[in-house]
Short mmCIF file of C-alpha atoms in Angstrom, two decimals:
data_model
loop_
_atom_site.label_atom_id
_atom_site.label_comp_id
_atom_site.label_asym_id
_atom_site.label_seq_id
_atom_site.Cartn_x
_atom_site.Cartn_y
_atom_site.Cartn_z
CA UNK H 386 -1.76 -18.73 3.40
CA UNK H 387 -3.98 -20.97 0.24
CA UNK H 388 -7.70 -18.73 1.50
CA UNK H 389 -6.08 -15.89 1.14
CA UNK H 390 -6.82 -14.00 -2.16
CA UNK H 391 -4.86 -11.58 -3.65
CA UNK H 392 -6.57 -9.42 -6.95
CA UNK H 393 -7.15 -5.81 -7.69
CA UNK H 394 -9.59 -3.45 -6.36
CA UNK H 395 -12.75 -1.81 -8.45
CA UNK H 396 -14.83 0.38 -8.05
CA UNK H 397 -17.23 -1.52 -6.14
CA UNK H 398 -14.63 -1.85 -3.22
CA UNK H 399 -13.75 1.86 -2.15
CA UNK H 400 -16.15 2.33 0.44
CA UNK H 401 -14.61 -1.23 1.90
CA UNK H 402 -11.11 0.41 1.31
CA UNK H 403 -12.01 3.37 3.10
CA UNK H 404 -13.67 2.06 6.10
CA UNK H 405 -11.20 -0.68 6.46
CA UNK H 406 -8.01 1.87 6.04
CA UNK H 407 -9.80 3.64 9.38
CA UNK H 408 -9.24 0.65 11.59
CA UNK H 409 -6.34 -1.15 9.78
CA UNK H 410 -3.80 1.78 8.66
CA UNK H 411 -1.10 3.58 10.08
CA UNK H 412 -2.69 7.18 10.20
CA UNK H 413 -4.52 9.59 7.53
CA UNK H 414 -4.25 10.86 3.71
CA UNK H 415 -5.38 14.00 2.28
CA UNK H 416 -6.34 10.87 -0.07
CA UNK H 417 -8.08 8.79 1.74
CA UNK H 418 -11.91 10.21 0.43
CA UNK H 419 -14.35 8.52 -2.14
CA UNK H 420 -12.77 11.71 -5.13
CA UNK H 421 -9.42 10.33 -4.65
CA UNK H 422 -8.55 6.54 -4.69
CA UNK H 423 -11.85 6.58 -7.29
CA UNK H 424 -9.16 8.60 -9.45
CA UNK H 425 -6.83 6.24 -8.38
CA UNK H 426 -8.43 3.20 -9.37
CA UNK H 427 -9.56 4.53 -12.44
CA UNK H 428 -6.03 6.07 -13.77
CA UNK H 429 -4.16 2.50 -12.81
CA UNK H 430 -6.47 -0.62 -12.37
CA UNK H 431 -4.61 -2.23 -10.81
CA UNK H 432 -2.65 0.33 -7.94
CA UNK H 433 -4.78 -0.81 -5.19
CA UNK H 434 -3.98 -4.38 -4.36
CA UNK H 435 -6.78 -5.79 -1.82
CA UNK H 436 -6.76 -9.27 0.05
CA UNK H 437 -9.63 -11.24 1.18
CA UNK H 438 -9.66 -14.18 3.21
CA UNK H 439 -13.80 -15.63 3.62
CA UNK H 440 -14.89 -12.55 1.32
CA UNK H 441 -13.49 -10.55 3.93
CA UNK H 442 -11.22 -7.83 3.10
CA UNK H 443 -7.93 -8.44 5.16
CA UNK H 444 -5.65 -6.44 3.29
CA UNK H 445 -4.36 -3.45 0.60
CA UNK H 446 -1.41 -1.77 -0.78
CA UNK H 447 -1.19 0.62 -3.17
CA UNK H 448 2.10 0.19 -5.76
CA UNK H 449 2.02 2.87 -7.80
CA UNK H 450 4.02 2.87 -10.73
CA UNK H 451 4.08 6.19 -13.25
CA UNK H 452 7.20 4.62 -15.79
CA UNK H 453 10.18 5.76 -14.03
CA UNK H 454 9.63 4.87 -9.84
CA UNK H 455 7.48 1.92 -7.75
CA UNK H 456 6.06 3.46 -4.78
CA UNK H 457 4.32 1.73 -2.19
CA UNK H 458 1.90 3.25 0.20
CA UNK H 459 -0.94 1.61 2.41
CA UNK H 460 -0.47 -1.64 2.73
CA UNK H 461 -1.99 -2.53 5.95
CA UNK H 462 -3.71 -6.01 7.36
CA UNK H 463 -6.71 -6.08 9.30
CA UNK H 464 -4.92 -6.03 13.28
CA UNK H 465 -6.83 -9.90 13.95
CA UNK H 466 -4.29 -11.16 10.43
CA UNK H 467 -1.17 -9.47 10.86
CA UNK H 468 2.13 -11.87 11.60
CA UNK H 469 -0.01 -14.28 9.22
CA UNK H 470 2.02 -13.18 5.49
CA UNK H 471 -1.06 -11.21 4.35
CA UNK H 472 1.70 -8.21 4.39
CA UNK H 473 4.04 -11.30 2.44
CA UNK H 474 1.48 -12.26 0.29
CA UNK H 475 0.41 -8.25 -0.67
CA UNK H 476 4.33 -7.18 -1.07
CA UNK H 477 4.87 -10.36 -3.41
CA UNK H 478 1.48 -9.22 -4.95
CA UNK H 479 3.04 -5.47 -5.45
CA UNK H 480 6.56 -6.83 -6.50
CA UNK H 481 6.02 -8.67 -8.97
CA UNK H 482 2.73 -6.35 -10.87
CA UNK H 483 6.82 -4.23 -10.50
CA UNK H 484 8.87 -6.24 -12.45
CA UNK H 485 5.90 -7.18 -15.10
CA UNK H 486 5.61 -3.32 -15.71
CA UNK H 487 9.95 -2.91 -15.80
CA UNK H 488 10.65 -1.12 -12.48
CA UNK H 489 13.95 -1.56 -10.99
CA UNK H 490 13.21 -0.39 -7.19
CA UNK H 491 10.25 -0.17 -4.93
CA UNK H 492 9.90 2.65 -2.15
CA UNK H 493 7.72 2.55 0.48
CA UNK H 494 6.26 5.31 2.36
CA UNK H 495 6.15 4.35 5.93
CA UNK H 496 5.97 6.98 8.83
CA UNK H 497 8.52 8.01 11.30
CA UNK H 498 6.75 6.85 14.15
CA UNK H 499 5.63 3.92 13.41
CA UNK H 500 7.50 0.22 14.30
CA UNK H 501 5.79 -2.36 14.56
CA UNK H 502 5.30 -1.00 10.26
CA UNK H 503 9.29 -0.24 10.58
CA UNK H 504 10.08 -3.78 11.71
CA UNK H 505 8.24 -5.66 8.52
CA UNK H 506 9.40 -3.97 5.96
CA UNK H 507 13.13 -4.31 7.76
CA UNK H 508 11.97 -7.72 7.38
CA UNK H 509 10.72 -7.88 3.89
CA UNK H 510 14.19 -7.00 3.01
CA UNK H 511 13.75 -2.94 2.57
CA UNK H 512 15.57 -0.70 4.74
CA UNK H 513 15.39 3.32 4.90
CA UNK H 514 17.91 6.02 3.39
CA UNK H 515 18.31 8.12 6.13
CA UNK H 516 19.08 10.49 3.28
CA UNK H 517 16.83 11.38 1.57
CA UNK H 518 13.80 13.78 3.05
CA UNK H 519 10.28 13.90 1.62
CA UNK H 520 8.83 17.35 0.85
CA UNK H 521 5.22 18.11 0.50
CA UNK H 522 3.39 21.04 -0.02
CA UNK H 523 -0.73 20.80 -0.44
CA UNK H 524 -2.14 21.44 -3.48
CA UNK H 525 -5.71 22.60 -4.48
#
């Protein structure tokens, strides 16, 4: 993985990230637009972590920390780069960030029907907490 570069996204990366998610991420989010991702990077410049190989974007993860809890979103790896350690490297960077910020436990948003993701998250040491259910309300 020595050819893999892990770094925080900059505002210049946002259009590339949004296009990447259309092909590499599972599902869509109400926040998958330029304004939403721009707000994320403006609020927390280290939250959106990118993996690049040979200058090409091959993976992303959002490692959000609100001062109390550590949340992982949008772990996505380009299909032709899966099972090559990209996701592992992204999660390691996210977890290092959380520890540095004082976080104690990471949680991940994972689609119920995304079995491939379930295997990847389990392999990374995460487990579902079946006694919790996410409740949402669209705002605006």
